[in-house]
mmCIF file with all atom_site columns, C-alpha atoms in Angstrom:
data_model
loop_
_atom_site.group_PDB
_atom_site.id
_atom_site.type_symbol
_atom_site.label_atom_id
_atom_site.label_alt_id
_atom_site.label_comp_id
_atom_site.label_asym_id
_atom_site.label_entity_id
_atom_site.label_seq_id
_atom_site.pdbx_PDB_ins_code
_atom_site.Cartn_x
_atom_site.Cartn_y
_atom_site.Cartn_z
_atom_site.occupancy
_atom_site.B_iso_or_equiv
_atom_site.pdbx_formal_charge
_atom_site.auth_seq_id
_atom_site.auth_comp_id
_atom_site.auth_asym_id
_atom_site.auth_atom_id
_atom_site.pdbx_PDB_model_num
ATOM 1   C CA . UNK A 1 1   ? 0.000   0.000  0.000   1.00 58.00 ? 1   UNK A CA 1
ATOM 2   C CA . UNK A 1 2   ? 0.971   3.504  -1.522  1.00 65.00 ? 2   UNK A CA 1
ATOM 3   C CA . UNK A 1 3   ? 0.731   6.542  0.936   1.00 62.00 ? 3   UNK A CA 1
ATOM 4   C CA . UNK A 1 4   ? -2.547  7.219  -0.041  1.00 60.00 ? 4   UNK A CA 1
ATOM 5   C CA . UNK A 1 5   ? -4.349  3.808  0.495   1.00 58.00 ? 5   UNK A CA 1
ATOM 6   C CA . UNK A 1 6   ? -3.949  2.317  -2.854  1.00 57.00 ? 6   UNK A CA 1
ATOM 7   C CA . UNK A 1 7   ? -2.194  -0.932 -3.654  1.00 58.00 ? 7   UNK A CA 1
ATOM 8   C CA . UNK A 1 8   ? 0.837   -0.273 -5.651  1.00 58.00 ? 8   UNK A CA 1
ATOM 9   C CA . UNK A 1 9   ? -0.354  -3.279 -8.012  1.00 50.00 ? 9   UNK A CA 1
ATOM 10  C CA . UNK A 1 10  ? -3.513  -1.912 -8.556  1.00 67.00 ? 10  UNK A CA 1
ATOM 11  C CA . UNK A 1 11  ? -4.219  0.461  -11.780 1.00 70.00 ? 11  UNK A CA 1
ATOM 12  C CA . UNK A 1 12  ? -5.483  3.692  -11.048 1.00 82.00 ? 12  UNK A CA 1
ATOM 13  C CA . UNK A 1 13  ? -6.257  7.227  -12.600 1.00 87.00 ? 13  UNK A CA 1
ATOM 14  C CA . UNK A 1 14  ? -4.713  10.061 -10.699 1.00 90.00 ? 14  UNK A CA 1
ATOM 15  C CA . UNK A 1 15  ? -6.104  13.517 -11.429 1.00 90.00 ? 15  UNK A CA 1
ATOM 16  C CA . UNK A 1 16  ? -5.582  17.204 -9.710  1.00 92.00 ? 16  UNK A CA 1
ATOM 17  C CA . UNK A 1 17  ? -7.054  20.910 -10.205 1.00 94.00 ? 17  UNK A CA 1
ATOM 18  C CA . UNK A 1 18  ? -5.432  22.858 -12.737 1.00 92.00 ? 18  UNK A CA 1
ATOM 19  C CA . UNK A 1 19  ? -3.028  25.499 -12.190 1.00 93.00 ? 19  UNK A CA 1
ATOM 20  C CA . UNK A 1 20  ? -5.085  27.607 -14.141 1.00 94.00 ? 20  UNK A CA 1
ATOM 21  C CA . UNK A 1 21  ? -8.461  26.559 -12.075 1.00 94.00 ? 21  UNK A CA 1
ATOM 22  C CA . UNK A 1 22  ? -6.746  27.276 -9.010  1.00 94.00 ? 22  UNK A CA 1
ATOM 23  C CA . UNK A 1 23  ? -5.795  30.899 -9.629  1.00 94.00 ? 23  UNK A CA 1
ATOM 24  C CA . UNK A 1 24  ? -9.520  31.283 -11.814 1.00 94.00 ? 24  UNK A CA 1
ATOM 25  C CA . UNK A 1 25  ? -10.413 30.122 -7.753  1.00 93.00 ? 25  UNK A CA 1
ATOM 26  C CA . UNK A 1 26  ? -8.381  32.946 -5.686  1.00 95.00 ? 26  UNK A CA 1
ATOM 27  C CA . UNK A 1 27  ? -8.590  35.783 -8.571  1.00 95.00 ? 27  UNK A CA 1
ATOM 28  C CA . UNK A 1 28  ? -10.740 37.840 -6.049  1.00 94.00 ? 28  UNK A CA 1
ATOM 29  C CA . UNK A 1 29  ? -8.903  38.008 -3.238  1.00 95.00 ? 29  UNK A CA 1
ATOM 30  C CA . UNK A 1 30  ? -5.492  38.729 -5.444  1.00 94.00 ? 30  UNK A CA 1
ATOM 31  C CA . UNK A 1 31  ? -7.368  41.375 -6.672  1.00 95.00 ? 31  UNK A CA 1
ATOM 32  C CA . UNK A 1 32  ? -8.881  42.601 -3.289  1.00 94.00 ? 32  UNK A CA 1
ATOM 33  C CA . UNK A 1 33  ? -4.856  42.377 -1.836  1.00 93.00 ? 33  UNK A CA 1
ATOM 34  C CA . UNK A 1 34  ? -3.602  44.368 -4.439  1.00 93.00 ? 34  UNK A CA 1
ATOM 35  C CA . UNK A 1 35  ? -6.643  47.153 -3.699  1.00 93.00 ? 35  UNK A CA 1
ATOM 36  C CA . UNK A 1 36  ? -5.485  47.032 -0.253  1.00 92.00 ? 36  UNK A CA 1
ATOM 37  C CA . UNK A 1 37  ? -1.647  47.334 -1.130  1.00 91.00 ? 37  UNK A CA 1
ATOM 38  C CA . UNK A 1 38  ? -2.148  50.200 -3.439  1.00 92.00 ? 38  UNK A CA 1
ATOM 39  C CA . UNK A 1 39  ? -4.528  51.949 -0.559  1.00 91.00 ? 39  UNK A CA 1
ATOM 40  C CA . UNK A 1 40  ? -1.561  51.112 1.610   1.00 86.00 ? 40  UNK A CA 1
ATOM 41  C CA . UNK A 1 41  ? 0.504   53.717 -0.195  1.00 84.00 ? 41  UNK A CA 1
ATOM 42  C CA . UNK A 1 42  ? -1.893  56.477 0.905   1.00 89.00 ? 42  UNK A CA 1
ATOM 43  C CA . UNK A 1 43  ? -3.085  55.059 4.520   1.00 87.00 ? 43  UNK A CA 1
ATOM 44  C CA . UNK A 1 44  ? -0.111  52.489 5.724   1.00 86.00 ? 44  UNK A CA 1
ATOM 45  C CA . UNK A 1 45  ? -2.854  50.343 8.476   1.00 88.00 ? 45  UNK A CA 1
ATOM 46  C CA . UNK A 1 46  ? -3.919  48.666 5.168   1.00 88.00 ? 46  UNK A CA 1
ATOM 47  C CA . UNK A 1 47  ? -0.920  46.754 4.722   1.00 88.00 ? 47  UNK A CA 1
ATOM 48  C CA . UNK A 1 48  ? -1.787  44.284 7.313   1.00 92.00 ? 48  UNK A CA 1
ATOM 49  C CA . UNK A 1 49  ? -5.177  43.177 6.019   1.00 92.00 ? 49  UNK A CA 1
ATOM 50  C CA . UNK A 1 50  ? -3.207  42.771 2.468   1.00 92.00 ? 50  UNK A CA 1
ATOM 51  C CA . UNK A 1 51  ? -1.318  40.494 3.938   1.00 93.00 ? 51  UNK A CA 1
ATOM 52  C CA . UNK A 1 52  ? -3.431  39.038 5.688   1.00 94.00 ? 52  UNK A CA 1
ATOM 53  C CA . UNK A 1 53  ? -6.024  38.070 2.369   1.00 95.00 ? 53  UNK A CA 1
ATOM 54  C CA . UNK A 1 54  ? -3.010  37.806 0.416   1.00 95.00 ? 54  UNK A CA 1
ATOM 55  C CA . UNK A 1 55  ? -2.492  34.897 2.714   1.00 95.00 ? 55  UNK A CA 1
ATOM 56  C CA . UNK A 1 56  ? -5.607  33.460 2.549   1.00 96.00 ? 56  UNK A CA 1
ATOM 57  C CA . UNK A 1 57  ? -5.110  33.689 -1.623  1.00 96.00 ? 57  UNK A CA 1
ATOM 58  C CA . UNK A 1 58  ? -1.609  31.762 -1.300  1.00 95.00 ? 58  UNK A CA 1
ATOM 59  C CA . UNK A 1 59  ? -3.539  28.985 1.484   1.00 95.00 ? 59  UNK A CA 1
ATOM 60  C CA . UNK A 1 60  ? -6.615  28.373 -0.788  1.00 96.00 ? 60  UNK A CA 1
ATOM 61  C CA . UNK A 1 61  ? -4.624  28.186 -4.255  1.00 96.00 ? 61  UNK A CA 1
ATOM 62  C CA . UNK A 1 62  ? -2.186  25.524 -2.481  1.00 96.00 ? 62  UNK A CA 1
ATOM 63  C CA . UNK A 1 63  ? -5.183  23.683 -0.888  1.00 96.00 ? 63  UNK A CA 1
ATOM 64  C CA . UNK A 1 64  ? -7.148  23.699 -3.994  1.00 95.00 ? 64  UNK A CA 1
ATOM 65  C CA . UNK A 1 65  ? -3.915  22.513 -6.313  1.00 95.00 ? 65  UNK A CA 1
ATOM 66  C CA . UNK A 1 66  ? -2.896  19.605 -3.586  1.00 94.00 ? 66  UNK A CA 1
ATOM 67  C CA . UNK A 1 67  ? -6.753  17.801 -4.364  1.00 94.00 ? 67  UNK A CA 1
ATOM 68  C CA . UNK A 1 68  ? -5.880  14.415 -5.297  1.00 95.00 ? 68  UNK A CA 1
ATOM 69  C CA . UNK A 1 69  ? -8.905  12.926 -6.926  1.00 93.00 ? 69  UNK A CA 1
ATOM 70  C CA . UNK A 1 70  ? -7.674  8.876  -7.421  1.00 92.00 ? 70  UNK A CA 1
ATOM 71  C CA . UNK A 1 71  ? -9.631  6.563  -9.766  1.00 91.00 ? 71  UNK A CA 1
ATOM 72  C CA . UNK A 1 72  ? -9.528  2.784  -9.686  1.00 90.00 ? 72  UNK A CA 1
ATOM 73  C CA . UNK A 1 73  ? -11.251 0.024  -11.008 1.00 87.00 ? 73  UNK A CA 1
ATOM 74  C CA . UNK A 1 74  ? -13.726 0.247  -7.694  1.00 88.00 ? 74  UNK A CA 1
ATOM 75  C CA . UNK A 1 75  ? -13.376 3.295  -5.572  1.00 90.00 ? 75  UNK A CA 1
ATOM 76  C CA . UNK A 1 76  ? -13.122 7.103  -6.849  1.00 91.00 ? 76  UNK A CA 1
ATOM 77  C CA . UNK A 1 77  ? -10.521 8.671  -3.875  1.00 93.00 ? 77  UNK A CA 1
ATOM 78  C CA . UNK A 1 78  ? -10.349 12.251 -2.613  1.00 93.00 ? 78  UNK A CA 1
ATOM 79  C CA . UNK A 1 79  ? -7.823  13.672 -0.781  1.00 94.00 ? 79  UNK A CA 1
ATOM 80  C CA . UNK A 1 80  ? -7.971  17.228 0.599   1.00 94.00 ? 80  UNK A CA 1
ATOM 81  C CA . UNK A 1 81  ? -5.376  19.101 3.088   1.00 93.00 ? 81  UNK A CA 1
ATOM 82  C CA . UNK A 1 82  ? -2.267  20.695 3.168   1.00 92.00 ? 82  UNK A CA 1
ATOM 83  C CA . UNK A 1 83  ? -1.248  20.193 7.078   1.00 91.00 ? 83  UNK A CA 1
ATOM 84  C CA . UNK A 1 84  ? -3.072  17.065 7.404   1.00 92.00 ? 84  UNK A CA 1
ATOM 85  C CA . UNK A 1 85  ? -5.435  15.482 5.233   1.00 90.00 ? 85  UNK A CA 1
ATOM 86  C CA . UNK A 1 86  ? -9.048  13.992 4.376   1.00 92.00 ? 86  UNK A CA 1
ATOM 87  C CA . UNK A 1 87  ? -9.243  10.949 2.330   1.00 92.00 ? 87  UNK A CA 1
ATOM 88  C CA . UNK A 1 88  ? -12.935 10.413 1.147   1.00 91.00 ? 88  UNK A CA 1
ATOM 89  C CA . UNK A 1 89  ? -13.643 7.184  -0.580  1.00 90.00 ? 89  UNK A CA 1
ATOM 90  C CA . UNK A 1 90  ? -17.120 6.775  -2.582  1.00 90.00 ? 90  UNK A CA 1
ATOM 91  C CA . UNK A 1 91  ? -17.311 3.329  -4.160  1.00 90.00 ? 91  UNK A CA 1
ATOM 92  C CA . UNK A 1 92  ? -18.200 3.605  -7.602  1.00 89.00 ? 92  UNK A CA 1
ATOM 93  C CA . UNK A 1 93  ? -21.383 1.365  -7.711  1.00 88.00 ? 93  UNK A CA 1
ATOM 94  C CA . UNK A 1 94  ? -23.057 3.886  -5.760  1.00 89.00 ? 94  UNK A CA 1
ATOM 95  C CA . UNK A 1 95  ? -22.812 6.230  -8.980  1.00 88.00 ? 95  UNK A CA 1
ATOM 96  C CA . UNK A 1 96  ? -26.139 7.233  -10.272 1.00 89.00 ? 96  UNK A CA 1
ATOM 97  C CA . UNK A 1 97  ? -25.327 10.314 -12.768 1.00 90.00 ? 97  UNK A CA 1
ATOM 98  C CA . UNK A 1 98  ? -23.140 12.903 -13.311 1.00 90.00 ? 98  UNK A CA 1
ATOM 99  C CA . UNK A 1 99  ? -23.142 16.310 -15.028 1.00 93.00 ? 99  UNK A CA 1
ATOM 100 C CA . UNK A 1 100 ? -20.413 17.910 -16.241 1.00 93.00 ? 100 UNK A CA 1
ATOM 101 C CA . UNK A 1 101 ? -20.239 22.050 -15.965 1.00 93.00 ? 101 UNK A CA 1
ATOM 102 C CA . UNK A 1 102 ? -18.276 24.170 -17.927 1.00 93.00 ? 102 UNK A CA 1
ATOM 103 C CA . UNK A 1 103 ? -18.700 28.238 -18.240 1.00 92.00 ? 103 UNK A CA 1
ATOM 104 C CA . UNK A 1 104 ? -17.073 30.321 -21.077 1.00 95.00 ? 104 UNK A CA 1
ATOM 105 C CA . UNK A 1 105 ? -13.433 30.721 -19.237 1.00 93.00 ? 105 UNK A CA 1
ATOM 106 C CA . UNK A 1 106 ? -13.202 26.994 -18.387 1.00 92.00 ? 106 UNK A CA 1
ATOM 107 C CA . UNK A 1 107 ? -14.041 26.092 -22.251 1.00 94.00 ? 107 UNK A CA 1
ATOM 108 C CA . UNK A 1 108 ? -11.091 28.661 -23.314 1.00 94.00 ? 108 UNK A CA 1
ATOM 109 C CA . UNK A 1 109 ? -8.678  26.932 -20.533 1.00 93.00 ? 109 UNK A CA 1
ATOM 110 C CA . UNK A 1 110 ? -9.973  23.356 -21.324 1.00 94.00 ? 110 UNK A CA 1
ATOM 111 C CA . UNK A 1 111 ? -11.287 22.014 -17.873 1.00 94.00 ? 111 UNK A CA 1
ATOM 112 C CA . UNK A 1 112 ? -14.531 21.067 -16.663 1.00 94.00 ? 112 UNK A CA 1
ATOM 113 C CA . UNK A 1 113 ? -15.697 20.790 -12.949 1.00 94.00 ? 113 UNK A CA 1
ATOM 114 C CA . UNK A 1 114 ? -17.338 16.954 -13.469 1.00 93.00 ? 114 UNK A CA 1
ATOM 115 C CA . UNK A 1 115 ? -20.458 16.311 -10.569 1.00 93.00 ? 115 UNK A CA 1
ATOM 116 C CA . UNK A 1 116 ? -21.384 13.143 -9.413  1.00 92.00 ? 116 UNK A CA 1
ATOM 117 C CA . UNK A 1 117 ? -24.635 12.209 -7.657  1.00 93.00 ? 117 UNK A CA 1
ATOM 118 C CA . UNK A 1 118 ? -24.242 8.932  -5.995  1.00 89.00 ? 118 UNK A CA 1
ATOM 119 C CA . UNK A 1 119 ? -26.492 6.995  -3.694  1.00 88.00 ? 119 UNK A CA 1
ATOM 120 C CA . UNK A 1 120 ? -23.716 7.284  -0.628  1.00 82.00 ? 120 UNK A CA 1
ATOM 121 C CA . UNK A 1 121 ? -25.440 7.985  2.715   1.00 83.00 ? 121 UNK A CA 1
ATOM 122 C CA . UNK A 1 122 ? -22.708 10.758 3.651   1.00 83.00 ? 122 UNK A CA 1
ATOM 123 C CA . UNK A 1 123 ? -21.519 12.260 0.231   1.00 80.00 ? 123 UNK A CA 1
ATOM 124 C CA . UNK A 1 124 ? -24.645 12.793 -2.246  1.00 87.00 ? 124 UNK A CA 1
ATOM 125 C CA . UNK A 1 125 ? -22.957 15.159 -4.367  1.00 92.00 ? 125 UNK A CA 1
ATOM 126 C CA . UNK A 1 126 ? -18.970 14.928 -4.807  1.00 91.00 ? 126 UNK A CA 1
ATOM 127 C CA . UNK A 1 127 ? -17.881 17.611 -7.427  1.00 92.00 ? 127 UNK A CA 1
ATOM 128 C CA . UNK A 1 128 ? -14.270 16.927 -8.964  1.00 93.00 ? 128 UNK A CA 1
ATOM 129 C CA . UNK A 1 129 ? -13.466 20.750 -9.823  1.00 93.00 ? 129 UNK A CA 1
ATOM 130 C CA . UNK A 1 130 ? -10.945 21.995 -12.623 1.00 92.00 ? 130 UNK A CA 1
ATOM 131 C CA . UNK A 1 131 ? -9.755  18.567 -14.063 1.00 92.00 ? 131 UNK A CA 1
ATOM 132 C CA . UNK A 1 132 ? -9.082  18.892 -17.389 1.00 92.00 ? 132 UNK A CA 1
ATOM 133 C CA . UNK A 1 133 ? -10.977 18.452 -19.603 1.00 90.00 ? 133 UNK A CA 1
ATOM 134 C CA . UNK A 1 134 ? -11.160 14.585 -21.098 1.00 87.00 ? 134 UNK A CA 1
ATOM 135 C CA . UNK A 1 135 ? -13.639 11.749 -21.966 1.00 88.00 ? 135 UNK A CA 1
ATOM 136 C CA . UNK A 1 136 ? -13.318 11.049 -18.094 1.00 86.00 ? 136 UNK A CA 1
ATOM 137 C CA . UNK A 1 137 ? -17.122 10.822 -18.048 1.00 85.00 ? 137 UNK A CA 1
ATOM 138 C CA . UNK A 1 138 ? -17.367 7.770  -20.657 1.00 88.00 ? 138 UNK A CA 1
ATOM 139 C CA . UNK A 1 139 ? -14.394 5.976  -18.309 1.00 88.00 ? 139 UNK A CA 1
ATOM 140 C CA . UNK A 1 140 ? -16.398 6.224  -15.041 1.00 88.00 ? 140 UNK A CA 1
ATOM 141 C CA . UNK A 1 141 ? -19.246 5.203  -16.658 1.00 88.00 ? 141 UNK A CA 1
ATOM 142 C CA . UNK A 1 142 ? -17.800 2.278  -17.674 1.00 90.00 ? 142 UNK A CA 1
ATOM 143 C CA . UNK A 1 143 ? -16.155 1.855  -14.541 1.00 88.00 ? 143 UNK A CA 1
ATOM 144 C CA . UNK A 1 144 ? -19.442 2.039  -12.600 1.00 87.00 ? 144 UNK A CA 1
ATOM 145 C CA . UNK A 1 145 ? -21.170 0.002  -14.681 1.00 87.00 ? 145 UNK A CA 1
ATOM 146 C CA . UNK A 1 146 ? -17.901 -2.827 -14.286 1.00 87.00 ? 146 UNK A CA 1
ATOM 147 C CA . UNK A 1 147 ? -18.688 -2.682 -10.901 1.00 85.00 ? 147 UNK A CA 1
ATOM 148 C CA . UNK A 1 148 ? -22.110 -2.795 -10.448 1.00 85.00 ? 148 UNK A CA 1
ATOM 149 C CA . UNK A 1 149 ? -22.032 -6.254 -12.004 1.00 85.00 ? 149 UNK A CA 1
ATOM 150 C CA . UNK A 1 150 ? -19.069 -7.637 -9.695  1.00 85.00 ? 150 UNK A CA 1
ATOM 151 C CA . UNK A 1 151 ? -21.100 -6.549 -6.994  1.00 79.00 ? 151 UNK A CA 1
ATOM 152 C CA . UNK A 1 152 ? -24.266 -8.168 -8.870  1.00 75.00 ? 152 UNK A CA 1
ATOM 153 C CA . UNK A 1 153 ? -25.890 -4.684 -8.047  1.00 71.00 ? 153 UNK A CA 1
ATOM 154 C CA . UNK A 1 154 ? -29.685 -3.488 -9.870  1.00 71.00 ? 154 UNK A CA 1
ATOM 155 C CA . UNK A 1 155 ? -30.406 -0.249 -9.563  1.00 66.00 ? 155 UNK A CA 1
ATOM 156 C CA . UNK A 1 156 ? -34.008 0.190  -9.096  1.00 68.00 ? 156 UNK A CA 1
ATOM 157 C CA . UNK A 1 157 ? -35.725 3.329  -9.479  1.00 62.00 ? 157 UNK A CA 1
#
């Protein structure tokens, strides 16, 4: 077993935000810290709270960029944190459709934000935001529907 609770034998699918989705993600508080810095140059008690939410840019860029979303044959992993972390693990039976979202700036950058709605008690709705963008749709359909019949599963409606 890997760090991240895989088997090193098994196959998987490894994916992360984009670089580009990340910043997309913490464009308004850049913008808010550079208001503040160029306020500082008139009234200096503004330099503080520019640091401070240029900060809070630099935490939530690294958090977003360090999701791990891991696909295997069974499970679809996500792993969140930058201190420690959160490993969520949906098995991918429980699958029941998924949308895939994608405004005018994502088409230029080529990502997609890709939304699944599963059956799981705890996680209805687990979005995997800023992948790029791929046929990763068609490969967890495939995936769920592999697994659905090793687990001899109907879904009923």
């Amino acid at each position: 077993m890997n760090s991240i609770g895989i088997p090193n034998q098994e196959r998987y699918l490894q994916l992360s935000p984009t670089t580009s989705y990340c910043f997309l993600s913490v464009f308004g508080l850049l913008f808010i810290a550079i208001g503040l810095l160029v306020g500082a140059f008139w009234l200096n008690m503004l330099c503080l709270p520019a640091i401070v939410v240029l900060a809070m840019a630099f935490y939530r860029f690294f958090y977003i960029r360090l999701t791990l979303y891991i696909l295997t044959a069974e499970t679809l992993k996500i792993r969140t944190g930058i201190f420690s972390y959160t490993l969520v693990t949906l098995e991918l039976y429980r699958v029941k459709d998924y949308v895939i979202k994608q405004n005018l700036i994502m088409r230029i950058l080529k990502i997609m934000t890709l939304t699944l709605f599963t059956t799981d008690k705890q996680d209805v709705v687990i979005a995997l935001n800023g992948i790029p963008q791929s046929n990763l749709n068609d490969t967890i359909r495939d995936l769920v529907q592999r697994a659905r019949a090793k687990s001899k599963i109907i879904e009923i409606n």
